[in-house]
Amino acid sequence: MHPFARSLVTFAAATAAAIALHAGEAAARTPAKPTIAFVHGAFADASGFGEVTSRLQDRGYTVVSPANPLRGPASDAAYVASALQPVKGPIVLVAHSYGGAVATPAAKLVGNVKALVYLNALALDAGESNFGIIERFPNRFGEALRTRPFPLPDGTEGTDFFVDPARFREFFAADVPARAVARMASAQRAVSLSAVQEPAGEPTWKTIPSWYLIGRQDEVISPAAQRFMAKRAGSRTVEINSSHASYISQPDRVTELILRAAR
């Protein structure tokens, strides 16, 4: 090979190596996007996060939405945590309603949760329960609740709560189109009495940064209760004019808050 050609090949190889090294260093300096994990609440399921999920996936985020058993915060948290164990890298854990009582302890079990996002959700302190918050900040939601028994493994009976389908839109999703609400009401998942009575453990919002979205027209968890919990947790808070189903009626605002946490 001609000496000049040999020099060009050597120069080209060195340049390619330098570019590859620079790209590797740049990649190392650029943190990977966190995984966004959703925890749904009572009387709902993970499909409600569909519009928010699409917006996040369009921005390159990985999203996981495990089913919440709705049997009790401790056991539900263990189940959700097991579903999140395969996730590598940071997680932003987003919870709606009763899902907040599950996400808070699940964050401790997972270990790589870097931010908590509460959407009209329970951010309980140690010893508190869902019922405890409702008693402290009462509203009319109890009017819409109905009960039914279900069998427990030991042969005894438990009690489930569900929302009267005829009143589902009034209390849960007043700002969601009627046809969509009818589907939600028919597919709602009940929560057990023991789950809403179970006291919470030491909260992870004391050590993990949190964000909170308050729905001013919420008829399930009163706005006053949400403001109280958000302030106590030191959450970065936004308020919007939404029902309890803020993640369905206002997916852009919810996505925006999640992106803030993700950054």
Short mmCIF file of N, CA, C and O in Angstrom, two decimals, residues 51-123:
data_model
loop_
_atom_site.label_atom_id
_atom_site.label_comp_id
_atom_site.label_asym_id
_atom_site.label_seq_id
_atom_site.Cartn_x
_atom_site.Cartn_y
_atom_site.Cartn_z
N GLU A 51 -54.54 6.74 27.86
CA GLU A 51 -54.19 7.98 27.16
C GLU A 51 -52.87 8.56 27.68
O GLU A 51 -52.05 9.06 26.90
N VAL A 52 -52.66 8.49 28.98
CA VAL A 52 -51.40 8.98 29.54
C VAL A 52 -50.25 8.09 29.11
O VAL A 52 -49.16 8.57 28.76
N THR A 53 -50.48 6.79 29.09
CA THR A 53 -49.45 5.85 28.65
C THR A 53 -49.01 6.15 27.22
O THR A 53 -47.81 6.17 26.91
N SER A 54 -49.97 6.38 26.33
CA SER A 54 -49.63 6.68 24.93
C SER A 54 -48.77 7.93 24.83
O SER A 54 -47.80 7.97 24.05
N ARG A 55 -49.10 8.95 25.59
CA ARG A 55 -48.33 10.19 25.55
C ARG A 55 -46.91 9.98 26.05
O ARG A 55 -45.96 10.56 25.52
N LEU A 56 -46.75 9.16 27.07
CA LEU A 56 -45.42 8.88 27.60
C LEU A 56 -44.61 8.01 26.63
O LEU A 56 -43.42 8.25 26.41
N GLN A 57 -45.25 7.01 26.06
CA GLN A 57 -44.55 6.15 25.10
C GLN A 57 -44.13 6.92 23.86
O GLN A 57 -43.05 6.68 23.30
N ASP A 58 -44.95 7.88 23.44
CA ASP A 58 -44.58 8.72 22.30
C ASP A 58 -43.31 9.53 22.59
O ASP A 58 -42.61 9.95 21.65
N ARG A 59 -43.04 9.74 23.87
CA ARG A 59 -41.84 10.49 24.27
C ARG A 59 -40.69 9.58 24.63
O ARG A 59 -39.68 10.02 25.17
N GLY A 60 -40.83 8.29 24.35
CA GLY A 60 -39.74 7.36 24.55
C GLY A 60 -39.65 6.70 25.90
O GLY A 60 -38.65 6.06 26.21
N TYR A 61 -40.69 6.82 26.72
CA TYR A 61 -40.67 6.21 28.05
C TYR A 61 -41.23 4.79 28.01
O TYR A 61 -42.20 4.51 27.30
N THR A 62 -40.64 3.93 28.81
CA THR A 62 -41.19 2.60 29.04
C THR A 62 -42.23 2.71 30.15
O THR A 62 -41.98 3.36 31.18
N VAL A 63 -43.38 2.09 29.95
CA VAL A 63 -44.47 2.18 30.92
C VAL A 63 -44.91 0.77 31.31
O VAL A 63 -45.05 -0.11 30.46
N VAL A 64 -45.12 0.56 32.60
CA VAL A 64 -45.68 -0.70 33.10
C VAL A 64 -46.85 -0.37 34.01
O VAL A 64 -46.82 0.61 34.76
N SER A 65 -47.89 -1.20 33.94
CA SER A 65 -49.11 -0.95 34.71
C SER A 65 -49.63 -2.25 35.30
O SER A 65 -50.60 -2.84 34.80
N PRO A 66 -49.02 -2.75 36.37
CA PRO A 66 -49.48 -4.00 36.96
C PRO A 66 -50.87 -3.88 37.57
O PRO A 66 -51.29 -2.79 37.99
N ALA A 67 -51.58 -4.98 37.61
CA ALA A 67 -52.90 -4.99 38.25
C ALA A 67 -52.73 -4.86 39.76
O ALA A 67 -51.80 -5.42 40.36
N ASN A 68 -53.62 -4.12 40.38
CA ASN A 68 -53.62 -3.94 41.82
C ASN A 68 -54.68 -4.88 42.39
O ASN A 68 -55.87 -4.75 42.06
N PRO A 69 -54.31 -5.83 43.26
CA PRO A 69 -55.30 -6.80 43.76
C PRO A 69 -56.44 -6.19 44.58
O PRO A 69 -57.51 -6.78 44.67
N LEU A 70 -56.20 -5.04 45.23
CA LEU A 70 -57.24 -4.35 46.02
C LEU A 70 -57.70 -5.17 47.23
O LEU A 70 -58.86 -5.12 47.64
N ARG A 71 -56.77 -5.93 47.80
CA ARG A 71 -57.09 -6.75 48.98
C ARG A 71 -56.52 -6.18 50.27
O ARG A 71 -56.97 -6.55 51.36
N GLY A 72 -55.54 -5.30 50.20
CA GLY A 72 -54.94 -4.69 51.38
C GLY A 72 -53.62 -4.05 51.02
O GLY A 72 -52.87 -4.62 50.22
N PRO A 73 -53.30 -2.86 51.56
CA PRO A 73 -52.09 -2.15 51.15
C PRO A 73 -50.80 -2.96 51.24
O PRO A 73 -49.98 -2.91 50.32
N ALA A 74 -50.62 -3.73 52.31
CA ALA A 74 -49.36 -4.46 52.47
C ALA A 74 -49.22 -5.58 51.43
O ALA A 74 -48.19 -5.69 50.75
N SER A 75 -50.25 -6.41 51.30
CA SER A 75 -50.18 -7.51 50.33
C SER A 75 -50.21 -6.99 48.90
O SER A 75 -49.53 -7.53 48.02
N ASP A 76 -50.99 -5.93 48.66
CA ASP A 76 -51.02 -5.34 47.32
C ASP A 76 -49.66 -4.76 46.95
O ASP A 76 -49.21 -4.88 45.82
N ALA A 77 -49.00 -4.13 47.93
CA ALA A 77 -47.68 -3.55 47.68
C ALA A 77 -46.67 -4.65 47.34
O ALA A 77 -45.84 -4.48 46.44
N ALA A 78 -46.76 -5.76 48.03
CA ALA A 78 -45.84 -6.87 47.75
C ALA A 78 -46.06 -7.41 46.34
O ALA A 78 -45.10 -7.73 45.63
N TYR A 79 -47.33 -7.48 45.92
CA TYR A 79 -47.62 -7.97 44.56
C TYR A 79 -47.10 -6.99 43.51
O TYR A 79 -46.45 -7.39 42.54
N VAL A 80 -47.40 -5.70 43.69
CA VAL A 80 -46.93 -4.69 42.74
C VAL A 80 -45.40 -4.67 42.68
O VAL A 80 -44.80 -4.59 41.60
N ALA A 81 -44.76 -4.76 43.84
CA ALA A 81 -43.30 -4.77 43.88
C ALA A 81 -42.73 -5.96 43.12
O ALA A 81 -41.72 -5.84 42.42
N SER A 82 -43.38 -7.11 43.22
CA SER A 82 -42.90 -8.29 42.50
C SER A 82 -42.98 -8.07 40.98
O SER A 82 -42.11 -8.54 40.23
N ALA A 83 -44.01 -7.34 40.54
CA ALA A 83 -44.15 -7.05 39.12
C ALA A 83 -43.10 -6.06 38.63
O ALA A 83 -42.75 -6.04 37.45
N LEU A 84 -42.58 -5.23 39.56
CA LEU A 84 -41.60 -4.21 39.18
C LEU A 84 -40.15 -4.67 39.38
O LEU A 84 -39.23 -3.98 38.95
N GLN A 85 -39.95 -5.81 40.01
CA GLN A 85 -38.59 -6.29 40.27
C GLN A 85 -37.73 -6.41 39.01
O GLN A 85 -36.53 -6.11 39.04
N PRO A 86 -38.29 -6.83 37.86
CA PRO A 86 -37.44 -6.96 36.66
C PRO A 86 -36.99 -5.63 36.08
O PRO A 86 -36.10 -5.61 35.22
N VAL A 87 -37.58 -4.52 36.50
CA VAL A 87 -37.25 -3.22 35.92
C VAL A 87 -35.86 -2.80 36.37
O VAL A 87 -35.57 -2.74 37.57
N LYS A 88 -35.00 -2.50 35.41
CA LYS A 88 -33.66 -2.01 35.71
C LYS A 88 -33.65 -0.49 35.57
O LYS A 88 -34.29 0.06 34.68
N GLY A 89 -32.92 0.18 36.42
CA GLY A 89 -32.84 1.63 36.35
C GLY A 89 -33.94 2.28 37.17
O GLY A 89 -34.76 1.62 37.80
N PRO A 90 -33.96 3.60 37.16
CA PRO A 90 -34.88 4.35 38.01
C PRO A 90 -36.34 4.17 37.60
O PRO A 90 -36.65 3.94 36.42
N ILE A 91 -37.23 4.28 38.59
CA ILE A 91 -38.67 4.16 38.38
C ILE A 91 -39.36 5.40 38.93
O ILE A 91 -39.02 5.88 40.03
N VAL A 92 -40.31 5.93 38.17
CA VAL A 92 -41.24 6.93 38.68
C VAL A 92 -42.55 6.18 38.94
O VAL A 92 -43.15 5.65 38.01
N LEU A 93 -42.96 6.12 40.20
CA LEU A 93 -44.13 5.35 40.58
C LEU A 93 -45.33 6.29 40.71
O LEU A 93 -45.32 7.20 41.54
N VAL A 94 -46.34 6.06 39.88
CA VAL A 94 -47.50 6.95 39.78
C VAL A 94 -48.72 6.21 40.30
O VAL A 94 -49.03 5.11 39.83
N ALA A 95 -49.43 6.81 41.25
CA ALA A 95 -50.56 6.14 41.87
C ALA A 95 -51.81 7.00 41.84
O ALA A 95 -51.75 8.22 42.00
N HIS A 96 -52.94 6.33 41.65
CA HIS A 96 -54.24 7.02 41.69
C HIS A 96 -55.06 6.47 42.85
O HIS A 96 -55.09 5.27 43.09
N SER A 97 -55.68 7.37 43.61
CA SER A 97 -56.66 7.02 44.63
C SER A 97 -56.08 6.04 45.67
O SER A 97 -55.01 6.27 46.22
N TYR A 98 -56.79 4.91 45.91
CA TYR A 98 -56.29 3.90 46.85
C TYR A 98 -54.92 3.39 46.44
O TYR A 98 -54.13 2.94 47.28
N GLY A 99 -54.59 3.50 45.16
CA GLY A 99 -53.27 3.07 44.71
C GLY A 99 -52.14 3.77 45.43
O GLY A 99 -51.02 3.23 45.53
N GLY A 100 -52.39 4.97 45.95
CA GLY A 100 -51.37 5.66 46.73
C GLY A 100 -50.99 4.91 47.99
O GLY A 100 -49.82 4.89 48.40
N ALA A 101 -51.98 4.27 48.62
CA ALA A 101 -51.72 3.48 49.83
C ALA A 101 -50.90 2.25 49.52
O ALA A 101 -50.28 1.66 50.41
N VAL A 102 -50.88 1.84 48.24
CA VAL A 102 -50.12 0.68 47.79
C VAL A 102 -48.73 1.09 47.29
O VAL A 102 -47.72 0.47 47.60
N ALA A 103 -48.69 2.17 46.50
CA ALA A 103 -47.42 2.62 45.92
C ALA A 103 -46.43 3.06 46.99
O ALA A 103 -45.23 2.84 46.86
N THR A 104 -46.93 3.68 48.06
CA THR A 104 -46.04 4.19 49.10
C THR A 104 -45.21 3.07 49.72
O THR A 104 -43.98 3.18 49.78
N PRO A 105 -45.81 1.96 50.18
CA PRO A 105 -44.97 0.87 50.69
C PRO A 105 -44.26 0.08 49.60
O PRO A 105 -43.17 -0.47 49.83
N ALA A 106 -44.85 0.02 48.40
CA ALA A 106 -44.19 -0.71 47.30
C ALA A 106 -42.85 -0.09 46.96
O ALA A 106 -41.90 -0.79 46.60
N ALA A 107 -42.76 1.24 47.08
CA ALA A 107 -41.50 1.94 46.78
C ALA A 107 -40.36 1.46 47.67
O ALA A 107 -39.21 1.40 47.26
N LYS A 108 -40.69 1.10 48.89
CA LYS A 108 -39.66 0.59 49.81
C LYS A 108 -39.22 -0.81 49.42
O LYS A 108 -38.04 -1.16 49.52
N LEU A 109 -40.15 -1.60 48.92
CA LEU A 109 -39.84 -2.98 48.56
C LEU A 109 -39.05 -3.07 47.27
O LEU A 109 -38.25 -3.99 47.09
N VAL A 110 -39.27 -2.13 46.35
CA VAL A 110 -38.60 -2.16 45.06
C VAL A 110 -37.18 -1.62 45.16
O VAL A 110 -36.23 -2.23 44.67
N GLY A 111 -37.02 -0.46 45.78
CA GLY A 111 -35.68 0.07 46.01
C GLY A 111 -35.18 1.07 44.99
O GLY A 111 -34.38 1.93 45.34
N ASN A 112 -35.62 0.97 43.73
CA ASN A 112 -35.12 1.91 42.71
C ASN A 112 -36.16 2.93 42.28
O ASN A 112 -36.09 3.49 41.20
N VAL A 113 -37.16 3.15 43.14
CA VAL A 113 -38.14 4.21 42.90
C VAL A 113 -37.50 5.55 43.29
O VAL A 113 -37.08 5.73 44.42
N LYS A 114 -37.43 6.46 42.33
CA LYS A 114 -36.78 7.75 42.56
C LYS A 114 -37.76 8.91 42.71
O LYS A 114 -37.37 9.99 43.13
N ALA A 115 -39.03 8.67 42.37
CA ALA A 115 -40.04 9.72 42.51
C ALA A 115 -41.40 9.06 42.67
O ALA A 115 -41.69 8.02 42.07
N LEU A 116 -42.24 9.68 43.49
CA LEU A 116 -43.62 9.25 43.68
C LEU A 116 -44.54 10.33 43.13
O LEU A 116 -44.33 11.52 43.38
N VAL A 117 -45.56 9.92 42.38
CA VAL A 117 -46.54 10.86 41.85
C VAL A 117 -47.92 10.39 42.32
O VAL A 117 -48.33 9.27 42.01
N TYR A 118 -48.60 11.25 43.05
CA TYR A 118 -49.92 10.93 43.56
C TYR A 118 -50.97 11.69 42.75
O TYR A 118 -50.92 12.92 42.65
N LEU A 119 -51.92 10.95 42.17
CA LEU A 119 -53.02 11.54 41.40
C LEU A 119 -54.31 11.35 42.20
O LEU A 119 -54.82 10.24 42.30
N ASN A 120 -54.81 12.41 42.83
CA ASN A 120 -56.01 12.30 43.66
C ASN A 120 -55.87 11.10 44.60
O ASN A 120 -56.81 10.31 44.79
N ALA A 121 -54.71 10.94 45.20
CA ALA A 121 -54.37 9.66 45.82
C ALA A 121 -54.15 9.77 47.33
O ALA A 121 -53.95 10.85 47.89
N LEU A 122 -54.14 8.60 47.96
CA LEU A 122 -53.88 8.50 49.39
C LEU A 122 -52.37 8.51 49.63
O LEU A 122 -51.66 7.60 49.21
N ALA A 123 -51.90 9.54 50.32
CA ALA A 123 -50.51 9.60 50.77
C ALA A 123 -50.56 9.50 52.29
O ALA A 123 -50.50 10.51 53.01
#
